[in-house]
Amino acid sequence: MTARPVPAPPDLSPKNPDWWRQAVVYQVYPRSFGDADGDGLGDLKGITERLGHLAALGVDALWLSPFYPSELADGGYDVIDYRDVDPRLGTLDDFDAMAAEAHRLGLKVIVDVVPNHTSHLHVWFQEALAAGPGSPARDRYVFRDGRGAHGELPPTDWRSVFGGSAWRRVPDGQWYLHLFTPEQPDLNWDHDDVRADFRTTLRFWSDRGVDGFRVDVAHALVKDLADPLRDLGDPELSAETSLTDLPPGSHPFYDRDEVHEIYRDWRRVLDSYSPPRMAVAEAWVPNARRVRYARPDELGQAFNFEYLQTPWDADALRQVIAESLDAARAAGASATWVLSNHDVIRHASRLMLPPGTGTDDWLLSGGTRPPVDEAAGLRRARAATLLMLALPGSAYLYQSEELGLPEVADLPPEVLQDPVWEQTGHVQKGRDGCRVPLPWTSAGPSYGFGAAGSWLPQPGWFGRYAAQAQDGVAGSTLELYRTALRLRRKLTEGETLTWAADTPPAVLSFARTDGWRCVTNLSAAPVPLPPGEVLVTSGPLTDDGRLGPDTTAWLG
Ligand code: GLC
């Protein structure tokens, strides 16, 4: 074993404006994290009480999904007031206390901004309904007359992401656009009030000391509002996946070139703070187009959903990693990586689904067709995580993936809360299976989530995955994450990697500039490790020191 100099840890001090470029960010879904007041719904105090867990885990920042006043028609992404806290989750004072405690622990705070749509209960939409057709209040949204002899048909064939027409008719006969639920009317971003109000929101939270923003559906804000609105021709083209089939920038509501003007404007606001506030785009668009949102004069980062969607396959992973790094470099952005979030099946389950498995069908079968081997899923998830954490750039973790939690795939229909279930006519169960309140203790009421129950039922096996059951236990997933994050802080340097030339096809092996190497075995048989000190592995090595299937090792 040769001693080598340990590079300085990344500078996360307030003076470093680039702290986010290699940060590990932990997503908190506030309703499911911790329930301090015992009403079954997570709250801000519940987060504050558990920030020690994040500090001990070794993440750099937490991102909170919306905690604003909301009817919860879409889990809080239907915002009634962008500059307040949902009374069920706390108060602005609670937010300040939470942010102060996070900062005291050295954690940055990122909040969600939801600019594509408001709640239908937002004061603007209520005004628009009352004011009637042709009024200035309606112009803040996208209201249109219908087609057909009596305006009884929606203005276009655009479909909602959650199923059905993207238009809803109001009693006076007009229709309004909602790309998500009918309770989430789309804003008109050609309107000055809309632009001004979001600048105010960015300043409101920046003034309160937040360090950054996650921008919801960043690619949808600008619509082609040509009069009359144009049909897609094929309603299936409403899906984001159709973007690969269309000329770039030509879709009437996704990824239009004009949207970038908005983010250049926002960047000026964010840069007026010291240090500048960071931002990350949620944009479900192809890699090459996605990095445009991450350009230095725009948001700086964008989630890498292509990585998340890549199957557990060495060639596919090698390709997506290389492409992502190239695209980020070309845009002057830092790469990002993510495996789980509040919208997808947890990766401890997802990565085990055979290629071609429809995830909706799998959820409808209660996770039984095909069944997922729990131990194998955990092994693979741990290998995938250790690989992700070795990649240059910033990594986004989703709450309790550090516990190795699988998807709760068998929630019964009567408890489902995700609007997707109703809106698809019970064809898609939706995203509740990754939103079940977390197990903190091995037993007790709601496994330590709160004093009472939880807004989604927790399964009987949750206790096995509880943080308490894993804390200090050698080999547990929680300890693996802690070790990896501690090492990563010491090892991260530079934003490049070098692939090893001499590896079998089903093995990923690369070195970071400082000589730190990551090897992942995606083959079915053990493989020898390259020379070097083994720093951490996602699972035990074989008796003769080789790397087993679905295992990752870091070497120094
Ligand atoms: C984003 C959110 C998702 C939400 C949707 C509408 O995709 O991540 O949870 O349903 O936007 O706001």
PDB file of C-alpha atoms and ligand atoms in Angstrom, residues 27 29 63 65-66 74-78 112 114 116-117 161-162 179-181 184 214-217 219 240 282 284 305 341-343 418-420 431 435, ligand 1:
ATOM      1  CA  GLN A  27     -33.966  15.307  -1.656  1.00  0.00           C
ATOM      2  CA  TYR A  29     -40.126  14.986   0.330  1.00  0.00           C
ATOM      3  CA  TRP A  63     -33.470  20.007  -1.483  1.00  0.00           C
ATOM      4  CA  SER A  65     -39.899  19.382  -2.514  1.00  0.00           C
ATOM      5  CA  PRO A  66     -42.742  21.922  -2.150  1.00  0.00           C
ATOM      6  CA  ASP A  74     -50.428  16.830  -6.928  1.00  0.00           C
ATOM      7  CA  GLY A  75     -48.415  16.280  -3.777  1.00  0.00           C
ATOM      8  CA  GLY A  76     -47.719  19.991  -3.251  1.00  0.00           C
ATOM      9  CA  TYR A  77     -46.776  20.748  -6.865  1.00  0.00           C
ATOM     10  CA  ASP A  78     -50.074  22.629  -6.998  1.00  0.00           C
ATOM     11  CA  ASP A 112     -38.452  23.903  -5.240  1.00  0.00           C
ATOM     12  CA  VAL A 114     -42.947  25.532  -9.593  1.00  0.00           C
ATOM     13  CA  ASN A 116     -45.228  26.153 -15.088  1.00  0.00           C
ATOM     14  CA  HIS A 117     -48.554  26.174 -13.278  1.00  0.00           C
ATOM     15  CA  VAL A 161     -48.877  14.358 -18.810  1.00  0.00           C
ATOM     16  CA  PHE A 162     -51.158  12.530 -16.389  1.00  0.00           C
ATOM     17  CA  LEU A 179     -50.439  20.081 -18.767  1.00  0.00           C
ATOM     18  CA  PHE A 180     -50.752  18.255 -15.428  1.00  0.00           C
ATOM     19  CA  THR A 181     -53.939  17.939 -13.327  1.00  0.00           C
ATOM     20  CA  GLN A 184     -52.809  22.913 -11.998  1.00  0.00           C
ATOM     21  CA  ARG A 214     -34.855  23.264  -8.157  1.00  0.00           C
ATOM     22  CA  VAL A 215     -36.950  24.364 -11.123  1.00  0.00           C
ATOM     23  CA  ASP A 216     -40.005  22.185 -11.755  1.00  0.00           C
ATOM     24  CA  VAL A 217     -40.848  21.234 -15.366  1.00  0.00           C
ATOM     25  CA  HIS A 219     -38.794  22.858 -20.191  1.00  0.00           C
ATOM     26  CA  GLU A 240     -41.878  14.327 -23.702  1.00  0.00           C
ATOM     27  CA  GLU A 282     -36.005  19.473 -14.063  1.00  0.00           C
ATOM     28  CA  TRP A 284     -37.168  15.712 -19.307  1.00  0.00           C
ATOM     29  CA  PHE A 305     -32.741  11.751 -16.383  1.00  0.00           C
ATOM     30  CA  ASN A 341     -36.603  10.745  -6.870  1.00  0.00           C
ATOM     31  CA  HIS A 342     -40.235  11.255  -5.882  1.00  0.00           C
ATOM     32  CA  ASP A 343     -41.477  10.565  -9.433  1.00  0.00           C
ATOM     33  CA  ASP A 418     -51.287  10.363  -6.687  1.00  0.00           C
ATOM     34  CA  PRO A 419     -53.678  12.053  -9.165  1.00  0.00           C
ATOM     35  CA  VAL A 420     -52.216   9.834 -11.878  1.00  0.00           C
ATOM     36  CA  ARG A 431     -45.846   7.490  -7.703  1.00  0.00           C
ATOM     37  CA  ARG A 435     -43.410   8.408  -1.223  1.00  0.00           C
TER      38      ARG A 435
HETATM   39  C1  GLC B   1     -42.568  17.595 -11.762  1.00  0.00           C
HETATM   40  C2  GLC B   1     -42.606  17.037 -10.371  1.00  0.00           C
HETATM   41  C3  GLC B   1     -43.782  16.129 -10.256  1.00  0.00           C
HETATM   42  C4  GLC B   1     -45.029  16.925 -10.523  1.00  0.00           C
HETATM   43  C5  GLC B   1     -44.951  17.664 -11.850  1.00  0.00           C
HETATM   44  C6  GLC B   1     -45.980  18.747 -11.953  1.00  0.00           C
HETATM   45  O1  GLC B   1     -42.369  16.626 -12.720  1.00  0.00           O
HETATM   46  O2  GLC B   1     -41.388  16.404 -10.090  1.00  0.00           O
HETATM   47  O3  GLC B   1     -43.857  15.508  -9.014  1.00  0.00           O
HETATM   48  O4  GLC B   1     -46.135  16.087 -10.543  1.00  0.00           O
HETATM   49  O5  GLC B   1     -43.714  18.318 -12.000  1.00  0.00           O
HETATM   50  O6  GLC B   1     -45.635  19.823 -11.127  1.00  0.00           O
END
